[in-house]
Each structure stands twice: as structure tokens, then as C-alpha cells.
Coordinates of C-alpha atoms in Angstrom, one line a residue:
Chain A
N1 CA 12.8 -7.2 -14.7
A2 CA 9.5 -8.4 -13.7
G3 CA 9.0 -7.8 -10.2
V4 CA 5.4 -8.1 -8.8
T5 CA 2.8 -10.3 -11.4
Q6 CA -0.4 -10.6 -11.1
T7 CA -2.7 -12.7 -13.0
P8 CA -5.9 -12.2 -14.1
K9 CA -6.1 -8.5 -14.1
F10 CA -9.6 -8.8 -14.6
Q11 CA -12.1 -11.5 -13.8
V12 CA -16.2 -11.3 -12.6
L13 CA -17.5 -14.0 -10.6
K14 CA -20.7 -15.5 -9.2
T15 CA -22.2 -15.7 -5.7
G16 CA -20.4 -19.0 -4.9
Q17 CA -17.9 -19.3 -6.9
S18 CA -14.1 -19.6 -6.1
M19 CA -11.4 -18.9 -7.6
T20 CA -7.7 -17.9 -7.3
L21 CA -5.8 -15.1 -7.6
Q22 CA -1.7 -15.6 -9.1
C23 CA 0.7 -13.4 -7.9
A24 CA 4.6 -14.7 -8.3
Q25 CA 7.3 -12.1 -7.6
D26 CA 11.2 -12.6 -8.9
M27 CA 13.4 -10.6 -6.6
N28 CA 13.6 -13.3 -4.1
H29 CA 12.0 -12.2 -1.7
E30 CA 10.9 -13.5 1.9
Y31 CA 7.5 -11.0 2.2
M32 CA 4.9 -11.3 0.3
S33 CA 1.4 -10.0 1.4
W34 CA -2.4 -9.4 -0.6
Y35 CA -3.8 -5.9 0.5
R36 CA -7.2 -4.8 -1.3
Q37 CA -8.6 -1.1 -1.9
D38 CA -12.0 0.1 -1.7
P39 CA -12.6 3.3 -2.4
G40 CA -12.6 5.5 0.9
M41 CA -11.4 3.0 2.4
G42 CA -7.2 2.5 1.0
L43 CA -5.8 -1.2 0.9
R44 CA -6.3 -3.3 3.9
L45 CA -4.1 -6.1 4.2
I46 CA -5.4 -10.0 4.0
H47 CA -3.0 -12.1 4.5
Y48 CA 0.7 -11.9 4.3
S49 CA 3.6 -14.5 4.6
V50 CA 7.5 -14.8 6.0
G51 CA 8.8 -17.0 3.8
A52 CA 8.2 -20.8 1.8
G53 CA 5.5 -22.8 4.1
I54 CA 4.6 -19.1 6.6
T55 CA 1.5 -17.5 6.1
D56 CA -0.5 -15.2 8.7
Q57 CA -4.0 -13.2 9.3
G58 CA -4.1 -9.7 8.0
E59 CA -7.2 -7.1 9.4
V60 CA -9.1 -8.8 6.9
P61 CA -8.9 -12.3 6.8
N62 CA -12.1 -13.7 6.4
G63 CA -13.9 -15.4 2.7
Y64 CA -9.7 -16.0 1.4
N65 CA -7.5 -18.8 2.0
V66 CA -3.4 -18.2 1.1
S67 CA -0.5 -20.8 0.8
R68 CA 3.7 -20.8 -0.1
S69 CA 5.2 -23.7 -1.3
T70 CA 8.3 -21.1 -2.6
T71 CA 9.7 -17.9 -2.1
E72 CA 8.3 -16.8 -5.8
D73 CA 4.7 -17.3 -5.6
F74 CA 1.8 -16.3 -3.5
P75 CA -1.7 -17.1 -4.2
L76 CA -4.7 -15.3 -3.1
R77 CA -8.0 -18.6 -2.9
L78 CA -11.8 -17.2 -2.9
L79 CA -13.1 -19.6 -1.2
S80 CA -17.1 -18.9 -2.2
A81 CA -17.3 -15.4 -3.9
A82 CA -19.2 -13.0 -2.4
P83 CA -20.4 -9.6 -3.3
S84 CA -18.3 -8.1 -0.7
Q85 CA -15.6 -9.5 -1.9
T86 CA -15.7 -6.9 -5.1
S87 CA -12.4 -5.0 -5.6
V88 CA -9.2 -4.2 -6.6
Y89 CA -6.6 -6.6 -5.3
F90 CA -2.8 -5.8 -4.8
C91 CA -0.4 -8.8 -4.2
A92 CA 3.4 -6.6 -3.0
S93 CA 6.3 -8.2 -1.9
S94 CA 10.0 -6.5 0.5
S95 CA 13.1 -7.8 0.8
P96 CA 13.8 -8.4 4.8
R97 CA 16.1 -5.6 5.5
V98 CA 14.0 -3.2 7.6
G99 CA 13.1 -0.3 5.9
G100 CA 12.4 -1.9 2.6
E101 CA 9.9 -0.8 1.3
L102 CA 6.7 -2.4 0.0
F103 CA 6.6 -3.4 -4.0
F104 CA 3.0 -3.9 -5.6
G105 CA 1.7 -5.4 -8.4
E106 CA -0.3 -3.8 -11.2
G107 CA -3.5 -5.8 -9.5
S108 CA -6.6 -7.6 -10.5
R109 CA -9.9 -6.5 -10.4
L110 CA -12.4 -8.6 -9.1
T111 CA -16.4 -8.4 -9.9
V112 CA -18.6 -10.5 -8.1
L113 CA -22.3 -10.4 -9.2
Chain B
D1 CA -11.6 3.4 13.1
Q2 CA -8.7 4.1 10.7
Q3 CA -5.0 4.3 12.2
V4 CA -3.9 6.1 9.3
K5 CA -6.5 9.1 8.3
Q6 CA -5.9 11.3 5.0
N7 CA -8.8 13.5 5.9
S8 CA -8.7 15.0 2.4
P9 CA -9.3 13.3 -0.9
S10 CA -8.4 15.3 -2.9
L11 CA -6.4 18.5 -3.8
S12 CA -6.0 20.4 -7.2
V13 CA -3.0 22.6 -7.4
Q14 CA -2.4 24.7 -10.0
E15 CA 1.4 23.5 -11.6
G16 CA 4.6 25.0 -10.4
R17 CA 2.7 25.9 -7.2
I18 CA 3.5 23.6 -3.8
S19 CA 1.4 20.5 -3.1
I20 CA 1.3 19.7 1.0
L21 CA -0.8 15.9 1.5
N22 CA -1.7 15.8 4.8
C23 CA -2.3 12.7 6.9
D24 CA -2.7 12.1 10.4
Y25 CA -2.2 8.5 12.6
T26 CA -3.4 7.0 15.8
N27 CA -1.7 4.4 17.2
S28 CA 1.7 5.1 19.2
M29 CA 3.5 2.4 17.9
F30 CA 4.7 3.8 14.4
D31 CA 7.8 4.2 14.3
Y32 CA 8.1 4.3 10.3
F33 CA 5.8 5.9 8.0
L34 CA 5.9 6.3 3.7
W35 CA 4.3 7.6 1.4
Y36 CA 2.9 6.2 -2.1
K37 CA 2.0 7.2 -5.7
K38 CA -0.1 5.1 -7.6
Y39 CA -1.8 5.7 -10.9
P40 CA -4.6 4.0 -12.9
A41 CA -4.7 0.5 -13.8
E42 CA -1.3 0.5 -12.0
G43 CA -0.2 -0.9 -8.2
P44 CA 1.0 1.8 -5.8
T45 CA 4.7 2.8 -5.5
F46 CA 7.1 3.5 -3.1
L47 CA 7.6 7.4 -3.2
I48 CA 9.9 8.5 -0.1
S49 CA 10.1 7.5 3.5
I50 CA 10.8 9.1 7.1
S51 CA 11.2 7.3 10.5
S52 CA 10.8 8.4 13.5
I53 CA 14.2 9.7 14.8
K54 CA 13.8 12.4 12.2
D55 CA 11.5 15.1 11.0
K56 CA 12.3 15.7 8.0
N57 CA 12.9 13.4 5.0
E58 CA 13.8 14.8 1.5
D59 CA 14.4 13.6 -2.4
G60 CA 14.6 15.7 -4.5
R61 CA 10.8 17.9 -5.5
F62 CA 9.8 15.2 -2.5
T63 CA 9.6 16.5 1.2
V64 CA 8.1 14.5 3.9
F65 CA 7.5 16.5 7.4
L66 CA 6.7 14.3 10.5
N67 CA 5.3 15.7 13.8
K68 CA 5.3 13.1 16.8
S69 CA 4.0 15.3 18.8
A70 CA 0.9 15.8 16.5
K71 CA 0.8 12.7 15.4
H72 CA 0.5 14.1 11.5
L73 CA 2.8 14.0 8.8
S74 CA 3.0 16.1 5.5
L75 CA 4.1 15.2 1.7
H76 CA 5.4 18.6 -0.3
I77 CA 5.6 18.5 -3.7
V78 CA 8.0 21.7 -5.0
P79 CA 7.2 22.6 -7.8
S80 CA 4.3 20.4 -8.7
Q81 CA 4.1 18.9 -12.3
P82 CA 1.1 17.6 -14.2
G83 CA 2.7 14.3 -13.8
D84 CA 2.5 14.2 -10.6
S85 CA -1.4 13.9 -10.7
A86 CA -1.9 10.6 -8.7
V87 CA -3.7 9.1 -5.4
Y88 CA -1.2 9.6 -2.5
F89 CA -1.1 6.7 0.0
C90 CA 0.3 8.0 3.6
A91 CA 1.5 4.0 5.0
A92 CA 2.9 3.7 8.8
R93 CA 3.9 0.5 10.5
P94 CA 5.4 -0.1 14.2
F95 CA 8.0 -1.1 15.6
V96 CA 10.6 -3.9 14.0
I97 CA 9.6 -7.0 16.6
S98 CA 9.6 -9.4 13.7
S99 CA 10.5 -9.9 10.0
G100 CA 6.1 -9.8 10.2
S101 CA 5.2 -7.0 11.6
A102 CA 8.1 -5.0 10.0
R103 CA 6.2 -5.3 6.3
Q104 CA 2.5 -4.2 8.0
L105 CA 2.0 -1.5 7.0
T106 CA -1.3 0.2 7.9
F107 CA -2.3 3.0 5.0
G108 CA -4.3 5.7 4.8
S109 CA -7.4 6.2 2.4
G110 CA -5.5 8.3 -0.1
T111 CA -5.8 11.5 -1.5
Q112 CA -6.3 12.4 -5.4
L113 CA -4.4 14.9 -6.4
T114 CA -4.5 17.2 -9.8
V115 CA -1.6 19.1 -10.5
L116 CA -3.8 22.0 -13.7
P117 CA -1.4 22.5 -16.1

């Protein structure tokens, strides 16, 4: 059972470049989200989706785009990378039942030079 | 302003002793609290949770205590084992009013627990 799969695990970008972090889950979860983890800041919510075709902003959405065309996939796009986006990114999903905890992917470490 | 605070960045405990990790929150709308454990190069994994209608929840060696009046919760690990060495995140979410808000967790900054053999 793969759970939540993120690719790539590591990426180095130059300022201004764009890229997409991929996230896929095989648990048929309606809810998916993206977090970034920075030292001393914990995990902060970037964007989330409650189902295919529905997305919304979290706490730190600027500089990121998302789309949800299928239940399984929730890619995160960096439009024009900045050094402030150097971080570890985690994708997570959960079931719709109340109390359903988040299942996280292994993370994608992004460095923007 | 951080709504969920873990004021201790690190904690070292001897194997077999009790580990106590603390978490404070400021948002009165939070009514469900979770603890996640994270090993290096892995994603966080769910450990234990507690609803605001309870003041204690136990699962094996792990117990979470909630003090609503103080807006404080703690995770107790007894006995601590070297395999418990990890970063522990406290998280909280508000009362469920929609499927979206139900999943929006607010995380603390984490506490690195080291259990010494």
C-alpha cells in the first residue's frame, strides 16, 4: 500500500525557475493538502482541496498554485521560485470521517538558489 | 502569532524514564488536538489525539492530557525507548463546520526528543 507518494524527493532550482511537486494518494481520500516545514516554524498549510475540482488557500499560499483534476493527484506548482521558498514540502491526505487524521508523504526538499 | 506553541525545542530523557512534551494553544475555537511523530527524511505520522470533551486519552505507552482552562496539552511517554527519539509535533483544529475546516491543522514548531540508552 503506497499511501501518499511525493516526487521529486530533492530539487535544486534557480531563482525565477518554475517547477511542479507531484503528490498522489491511493487511499481514495477526498481531502488533500500541502504543507511546508521550516526550522522553528512547524508545518504551515499552503493550499488544500476537499475534492476534485475544489481548492482553497491555506496560511501561506503566495507563490504557489494547485489544481485537483482527480481524486488521486494534487500537484503543487511554484510559478517563479524565490529563495524564501527553500523548504521541505509535505503533501497529506485524509478520509472524510470526523477525527480522520492526516497521512503524510515523505516530503520533498527544495532549495532555491 | 503562533496559535500552537511548543516552547521546548529539545528534550533528552534516559531510557525507561518518562518523557513529557508540552504544548500550549491560544485559539479558543480549537477543539481537537493531535500529536504527530517525525523521523528524519520521513513524513510525520499520527500518534495520538484527544477531543476537547475529554481530558485524557491513553494508547499503550502514550497518554495525552488536555487542560482546556489553561489551553495546555501534554504528551507522556512511559517508559521511553530509544526508538521514540524523533521530532514531536502538536497540532490542533477547530470545531468541524465543514469538511475543509475539519482537516486544517495548525501545527506547533516541534520538540526534538532524544531518548538516551
